[in-house]
């Protein structure tokens, strides 16, 4: 695979693009897993017009591109990738505002800032996102969520789908639109908008007391501290929970006695069996092999195929 022939492209891009351009940026610096090789271009558009300019330029130059959020759900090849990664992190993509009970959040806002803003506004409903380390763009794209106890004390799966009302997107050709929830095919860890860039979203929340909201956020955070791997680099849950049985992917991996199984520095977490940790210098190949090994063992033992939740970016694709 060729490197994007640099200088000319850079010069031409700089004529139409106002934001920051980095070359040969290692994605290991932008992923929670701390794994990822260099991409030819790493772009931070200043605003929507700048994003459109970048997308149009890259399309015309036939340079493949991807959108990267906070990198908390990514496993990226450590080989060079001849692509552009676009990160929506400039001030423009940090807007948070409120009208009545509806909160507007731009793609680059962190979930922590979103939750804190809602708390300060006395708006309840987003507390279940506490402790999920992503951006609004990534959370909408992934339909991020968590288990919650409802008022009757029953466990319920909450996700972005429950609170979002509409999403502003840009398609791959650079066209903008606003899509309402009823037209979005949300499902478990997907919003079905695979060909769209999430620019911002509106969330319908409910008035609530700040003290109660804070207590609920704390309860979610405490639960994460108890049950999730926070010490070593990881990408959250590696596999989706299977739909055909009512046992979580983590429970299946644990029942197969795979906690601690390691290939090089990639290991199944001792705390949460659905997490793979990077104990130091884990390579992409080691994590991928560990994923395959877990899939084979679990399938042989329980006849359940574990589908990856983590997005895997390599020269074969960006899935
Ligand atoms: C310790 C830990 C705990 C976690 N716990 C949970 C949990 O409880 N529940 C849960 O659901 N997830 C969890 N995750 C996974 C992850 O945090 C979420 O999936 C999060 O929503 C990803 O957001 P991100 O900004 O990091 O996206 P990234 O990881 O950067 O990207 C993920 C995908 O979203 C796409 N994307 C990102 N931004 C945009 C955009 N603006 N437009 C279009 N596509 C975009 C990317 O192209 C990629 O395909 C956890 C991760 C870690 C490391």
Coordinates of C-alpha atoms and ligand atoms in Angstrom, one line a residue:
X1 CA 0.0 0.0 0.0
X2 CA 1.2 3.5 -0.9
X3 CA 1.8 6.4 1.4
X4 CA -0.2 9.4 0.3
X5 CA 2.3 11.4 -1.8
X6 CA 2.8 14.1 0.7
X7 CA 3.8 17.5 -0.1
X8 CA 1.5 18.3 -3.0
X9 CA -1.5 16.9 -1.2
X10 CA -0.6 18.9 1.9
X11 CA -0.3 22.1 0.0
X12 CA -3.5 21.6 -1.8
X13 CA -5.4 20.6 1.3
X14 CA -4.0 23.6 3.2
X15 CA -5.6 25.9 0.5
X16 CA -9.1 24.8 1.3
X17 CA -8.8 23.6 5.0
X18 CA -8.4 25.9 7.9
X19 CA -8.0 23.4 10.7
X20 CA -4.9 21.6 12.1
X21 CA -3.2 19.1 9.8
X22 CA -0.8 16.5 11.2
X23 CA 1.2 14.0 9.1
X24 CA 2.1 10.5 10.1
X25 CA 0.2 10.8 13.3
X26 CA 0.4 7.6 15.4
X27 CA -3.2 6.5 16.3
X28 CA -1.7 4.9 19.5
X29 CA -1.8 8.4 20.8
X30 CA -5.6 8.6 20.2
X31 CA -6.8 5.2 21.3
X32 CA -7.6 4.0 24.9
X33 CA -5.9 0.7 24.0
X34 CA -2.6 2.6 23.2
X35 CA -2.3 0.6 20.0
X36 CA -2.4 2.1 16.4
X37 CA 0.1 2.9 13.7
X38 CA 0.6 6.1 11.8
X39 CA -2.1 7.5 9.4
X40 CA -1.0 9.8 6.6
X41 CA -3.2 12.7 7.7
X42 CA -4.8 13.6 11.0
X43 CA -7.3 16.5 10.6
X44 CA -9.1 18.7 13.1
X45 CA -11.6 20.7 11.2
X46 CA -12.5 24.1 12.7
X47 CA -16.2 23.9 12.0
X48 CA -18.8 22.3 9.8
X49 CA -17.7 24.2 6.6
X50 CA -14.2 23.1 7.3
X51 CA -15.3 19.5 7.8
X52 CA -17.1 19.7 4.5
X53 CA -14.0 21.1 2.7
X54 CA -11.9 18.2 4.1
X55 CA -14.4 15.6 3.1
X56 CA -14.8 17.0 -0.4
X57 CA -11.0 17.3 -0.8
X58 CA -10.3 13.7 0.4
X59 CA -13.1 12.3 -1.8
X60 CA -11.7 14.0 -4.8
X61 CA -8.2 12.9 -4.1
X62 CA -9.5 9.4 -3.5
X63 CA -8.0 9.3 0.0
X64 CA -10.0 7.0 2.3
X65 CA -11.0 8.7 5.6
X66 CA -12.4 7.8 9.0
X67 CA -13.9 9.7 11.9
X68 CA -12.3 9.2 15.2
X69 CA -13.9 10.1 18.5
X70 CA -12.1 9.7 21.8
X71 CA -10.8 6.3 20.6
X72 CA -12.3 4.4 23.5
X73 CA -13.9 1.7 21.4
X74 CA -11.2 1.1 18.8
X75 CA -8.6 -1.6 18.0
X76 CA -6.3 -0.1 15.4
X77 CA -3.6 -1.9 13.3
X78 CA -0.1 -1.0 14.3
X79 CA 0.9 -0.9 10.6
X80 CA 0.9 2.3 8.6
X81 CA -2.6 3.1 7.3
X82 CA -2.7 5.2 4.1
X83 CA -5.8 7.2 5.2
X84 CA -6.9 10.4 6.8
X85 CA -8.4 10.3 10.3
X86 CA -10.8 13.2 11.1
X87 CA -11.3 14.2 14.7
X88 CA -14.1 16.6 15.7
X89 CA -12.4 18.2 18.7
X90 CA -12.1 21.9 17.9
X91 CA -14.0 24.5 20.0
X92 CA -16.9 24.5 17.5
X93 CA -17.6 20.8 18.2
X94 CA -17.7 21.4 22.0
X95 CA -21.0 23.3 22.1
X96 CA -23.4 22.4 24.8
X97 CA -26.6 24.4 25.2
X98 CA -30.1 24.0 26.5
X99 CA -33.6 25.0 25.4
X100 CA -36.4 24.0 27.8
X101 CA -35.7 20.3 28.5
X102 CA -33.7 19.7 25.4
X103 CA -29.9 19.7 25.4
X104 CA -27.9 20.2 22.2
X105 CA -24.5 18.6 22.3
X106 CA -21.9 18.8 19.5
X107 CA -20.0 15.7 18.5
X108 CA -16.7 16.5 20.3
X109 CA -18.3 17.0 23.7
X110 CA -17.1 14.3 26.2
X111 CA -19.8 12.2 27.9
X112 CA -18.4 13.4 31.2
X113 CA -19.0 17.1 30.2
X114 CA -22.4 16.3 28.9
X115 CA -23.5 14.6 32.1
X116 CA -22.1 17.4 34.2
X117 CA -23.8 20.0 32.2
X118 CA -27.1 18.2 32.5
X119 CA -26.6 17.9 36.2
X120 CA -25.8 21.6 36.6
X121 CA -29.0 22.4 34.6
X122 CA -31.1 20.2 36.8
X123 CA -31.9 17.8 33.9
X124 CA -32.1 14.1 34.5
X125 CA -31.9 11.1 32.2
X126 CA -28.3 10.9 31.0
X127 CA -26.8 9.6 34.3
X128 CA -26.5 6.1 32.9
X129 CA -23.7 7.4 30.6
X130 CA -21.5 8.1 33.7
X131 CA -18.1 6.4 33.4
X132 CA -18.3 5.7 29.7
X133 CA -15.3 7.4 28.3
X134 CA -16.4 8.6 24.8
X135 CA -17.6 11.6 22.9
X136 CA -21.1 12.5 21.9
X137 CA -20.3 11.5 18.3
X138 CA -19.0 8.1 19.3
X139 CA -21.8 7.5 21.8
X140 CA -24.5 8.2 19.2
X141 CA -22.7 6.2 16.6
X142 CA -22.3 3.2 19.0
X143 CA -25.6 3.7 20.7
X144 CA -23.6 3.6 24.0
X145 CA -25.4 2.4 27.1
X146 CA -25.4 0.6 30.4
X147 CA -27.5 -1.4 32.7
X148 CA -29.7 0.6 35.0
X149 CA -32.2 -0.2 37.8
X150 CA -35.6 1.3 37.0
X151 CA -37.9 2.7 39.7
X152 CA -39.3 -0.8 40.3
X153 CA -35.8 -2.1 41.0
X154 CA -35.7 -4.1 37.8
X155 CA -32.6 -4.1 35.7
X156 CA -33.1 -2.3 32.4
X157 CA -30.7 -1.7 29.5
X158 CA -30.5 2.1 28.8
X159 CA -28.8 3.5 25.8
X160 CA -28.5 6.8 23.8
X161 CA -31.6 5.7 21.9
X162 CA -33.6 6.4 25.1
X163 CA -32.8 10.1 25.3
X164 CA -31.9 11.3 21.9
X165 CA -34.5 13.2 19.9
X166 CA -32.7 14.1 16.7
X167 CA -29.2 13.9 15.2
X168 CA -27.4 16.3 12.8
X169 CA -25.3 14.4 10.3
X170 CA -23.1 15.0 7.3
X171 CA -23.1 12.3 4.6
X172 CA -20.0 11.0 2.9
X173 CA -20.4 13.6 0.1
X174 CA -20.5 16.5 2.6
X175 CA -24.3 17.1 2.6
X176 CA -25.9 18.1 6.0
X177 CA -29.2 17.0 7.4
X178 CA -31.1 16.5 10.6
X179 CA -32.6 13.1 11.2
X180 CA -35.3 12.6 13.8
X181 CA -35.2 9.6 16.1
X182 CA -38.1 7.8 14.4
X183 CA -36.0 7.7 11.2
X184 CA -32.9 6.2 12.9
X185 CA -32.6 2.5 13.1
X186 CA -31.0 2.2 16.6
X187 CA -30.1 -1.2 17.7
X188 CA -27.8 -2.7 20.3
X189 CA -24.5 -0.8 20.0
X190 CA -25.4 0.7 16.6
X191 CA -27.3 3.7 15.3
X192 CA -27.5 2.3 11.8
X193 CA -26.0 5.6 10.4
X194 CA -22.9 3.9 9.2
X195 CA -22.4 6.2 6.2
X196 CA -22.9 9.4 8.2
X197 CA -20.7 11.7 10.3
X198 CA -22.5 12.7 13.5
X199 CA -22.1 16.4 13.9
X200 CA -24.4 17.0 16.9
X201 CA -27.4 15.6 18.7
X202 CA -30.4 16.8 20.7
X203 CA -31.4 15.0 23.9
X204 CA -34.8 15.1 25.6
X205 CA -34.3 15.1 29.3
X206 CA -36.5 15.6 32.4
X207 CA -36.3 18.1 35.2
X208 CA -34.7 16.6 38.3
X209 CA -33.1 17.7 41.5
X210 CA -29.3 18.2 41.2
X211 CA -28.6 16.3 44.4
X212 CA -30.5 13.2 43.2
X213 CA -28.9 13.4 39.8
X214 CA -25.5 13.6 41.5
X215 CA -26.2 10.5 43.7
X216 CA -27.3 8.5 40.6
X217 CA -24.2 9.5 38.7
X218 CA -22.1 8.4 41.7
X219 CA -23.9 5.1 41.8
X220 CA -23.1 4.4 38.2
X221 CA -19.4 5.5 38.7
X222 CA -19.1 3.3 41.8
X223 CA -20.5 0.3 39.9
X224 CA -17.9 0.9 37.1
X225 CA -15.1 1.1 39.6
X226 CA -16.2 -2.2 41.1
X227 CA -16.8 -4.1 37.9
X228 CA -14.7 -2.6 35.1
X229 CA -11.0 -2.6 34.3
X230 CA -9.7 0.9 35.0
X231 CA -6.1 0.3 35.6
X232 CA -4.7 -0.9 32.3
X233 CA -5.3 0.4 28.7
X234 CA -8.4 -1.3 27.2
X235 CA -11.3 -0.6 24.8
X236 CA -14.2 -1.5 27.0
X237 CA -16.2 -4.5 26.1
X238 CA -14.6 -6.4 23.2
X239 CA -17.7 -8.5 22.3
X240 CA -21.4 -7.7 22.1
X241 CA -23.7 -9.6 24.4
X242 CA -25.2 -12.5 22.4
X243 CA -28.8 -12.1 21.4
X244 CA -29.6 -15.8 21.3
X245 CA -29.1 -16.5 25.1
X246 CA -29.5 -14.5 28.2
X247 CA -25.9 -14.7 29.3
X248 CA -23.5 -11.9 28.8
X249 CA -20.4 -12.2 26.7
X250 CA -18.3 -11.6 29.9
X251 CA -20.1 -14.4 31.8
X252 CA -19.5 -16.8 28.9
X253 CA -15.8 -15.9 28.7
X254 CA -15.5 -16.3 32.5
X255 CA -17.3 -19.6 32.5
X256 CA -14.9 -20.8 29.9
X257 CA -12.1 -20.0 32.4
X258 CA -10.5 -17.5 30.1
X259 CA -9.8 -14.7 32.6
X260 CA -6.1 -14.0 32.5
X261 CA -5.5 -15.8 29.2
X262 CA -2.7 -13.9 27.5
X263 CA -0.9 -13.7 24.2
X264 CA 2.2 -11.5 24.7
X265 CA 1.1 -8.4 26.5
X266 CA -2.6 -8.8 25.5
X267 CA -4.6 -10.4 28.2
X268 CA -8.2 -11.1 29.2
X269 CA -8.8 -8.8 32.2
X270 CA -9.0 -10.5 35.6
X271 CA -11.6 -8.0 36.6
X272 CA -14.0 -8.1 33.7
X273 CA -13.7 -11.0 31.3
X274 CA -15.1 -9.1 28.3
X275 CA -12.2 -6.6 28.5
X276 CA -8.8 -7.2 26.9
X277 CA -6.0 -5.2 28.5
X278 CA -2.7 -4.0 27.1
X279 CA -0.2 -4.9 29.8
X280 CA 2.5 -2.9 28.2
X281 CA 3.5 -3.5 24.6
X282 CA 0.6 -5.5 23.3
X283 CA 0.5 -5.5 19.5
X284 CA -2.5 -5.4 17.3
X285 CA -1.8 -8.9 16.1
X286 CA -1.7 -10.2 19.7
X287 CA -5.0 -8.6 20.5
X288 CA -6.6 -10.0 17.3
X289 CA -5.3 -13.5 18.0
X290 CA -6.6 -13.3 21.5
X291 CA -10.0 -12.2 20.2
X292 CA -10.0 -15.2 17.7
X293 CA -8.9 -17.6 20.4
X294 CA -11.8 -16.5 22.8
X295 CA -14.3 -16.8 19.9
X296 CA -13.2 -20.3 19.1
X297 CA -13.1 -21.5 22.7
X298 CA -16.5 -20.0 23.6
X299 CA -18.1 -21.3 20.4
X300 CA -16.8 -24.8 21.0
X301 CA -18.0 -24.8 24.6
X302 CA -21.4 -23.0 24.3
X303 CA -22.2 -22.9 20.6
X304 CA -22.4 -19.1 20.7
X305 CA -20.4 -16.9 18.3
X306 CA -19.2 -13.7 20.0
X307 CA -19.4 -10.8 17.7
X308 CA -16.9 -8.0 18.3
X309 CA -18.3 -4.8 19.7
X310 CA -15.0 -3.0 19.4
X311 CA -14.4 -1.4 16.0
X312 CA -11.4 -2.9 14.3
X313 CA -9.4 -0.7 11.9
X314 CA -6.8 -2.3 9.6
X315 CA -5.8 -2.5 6.0
X316 CA -8.7 -4.8 5.3
X317 CA -11.3 -2.3 6.5
X318 CA -12.8 -0.1 9.2
X319 CA -15.4 -2.2 10.9
Ligands
LIG1 C1 -13.1 1.6 30.3 C2 -14.2 1.6 29.2 C3 -15.5 1.4 29.6 C4 -16.5 1.4 28.6 N1 -17.8 1.2 29.1 C5 -18.8 1.3 28.1 C6 -20.1 1.1 28.5 O1 -20.4 0.9 29.7 N2 -21.1 1.1 27.6 C7 -20.8 1.4 26.3 O2 -21.7 1.4 25.4 N3 -19.5 1.5 25.9 C8 -18.5 1.5 26.8 N4 -17.2 1.7 26.3 C9 -16.9 1.8 24.9 C10 -16.9 3.3 24.4 O3 -16.6 4.2 25.5 C11 -18.2 3.7 23.7 O4 -18.5 2.9 22.6 C12 -18.1 5.2 23.2 O5 -19.4 5.6 22.9 C13 -17.1 5.4 22.1 O6 -17.0 6.8 21.9 P1 -15.6 7.4 21.3 O7 -15.8 8.8 21.1 O8 -14.5 7.0 22.1 O9 -15.6 6.7 19.8 P2 -14.4 6.0 19.1 O10 -13.9 4.8 19.9 O11 -13.4 7.0 18.7 O12 -15.1 5.4 17.8 C14 -16.0 4.4 17.8 C15 -16.8 4.3 16.5 O13 -17.6 5.5 16.4 C16 -17.3 6.2 15.2 N5 -17.4 7.6 15.5 C17 -16.9 8.3 16.5 N6 -17.3 9.6 16.4 C18 -18.1 9.7 15.3 C19 -18.8 10.8 14.7 N7 -18.8 12.0 15.2 N8 -19.6 10.5 13.6 C20 -19.6 9.2 13.1 N9 -18.9 8.2 13.6 C21 -18.2 8.4 14.7 C22 -15.9 5.8 14.8 O14 -15.7 5.9 13.4 C23 -15.9 4.3 15.3 O15 -16.5 3.5 14.3 C24 -16.2 1.7 27.3 C25 -14.8 1.9 26.9 C26 -13.8 1.8 27.9 C27 -12.4 2.1 27.5

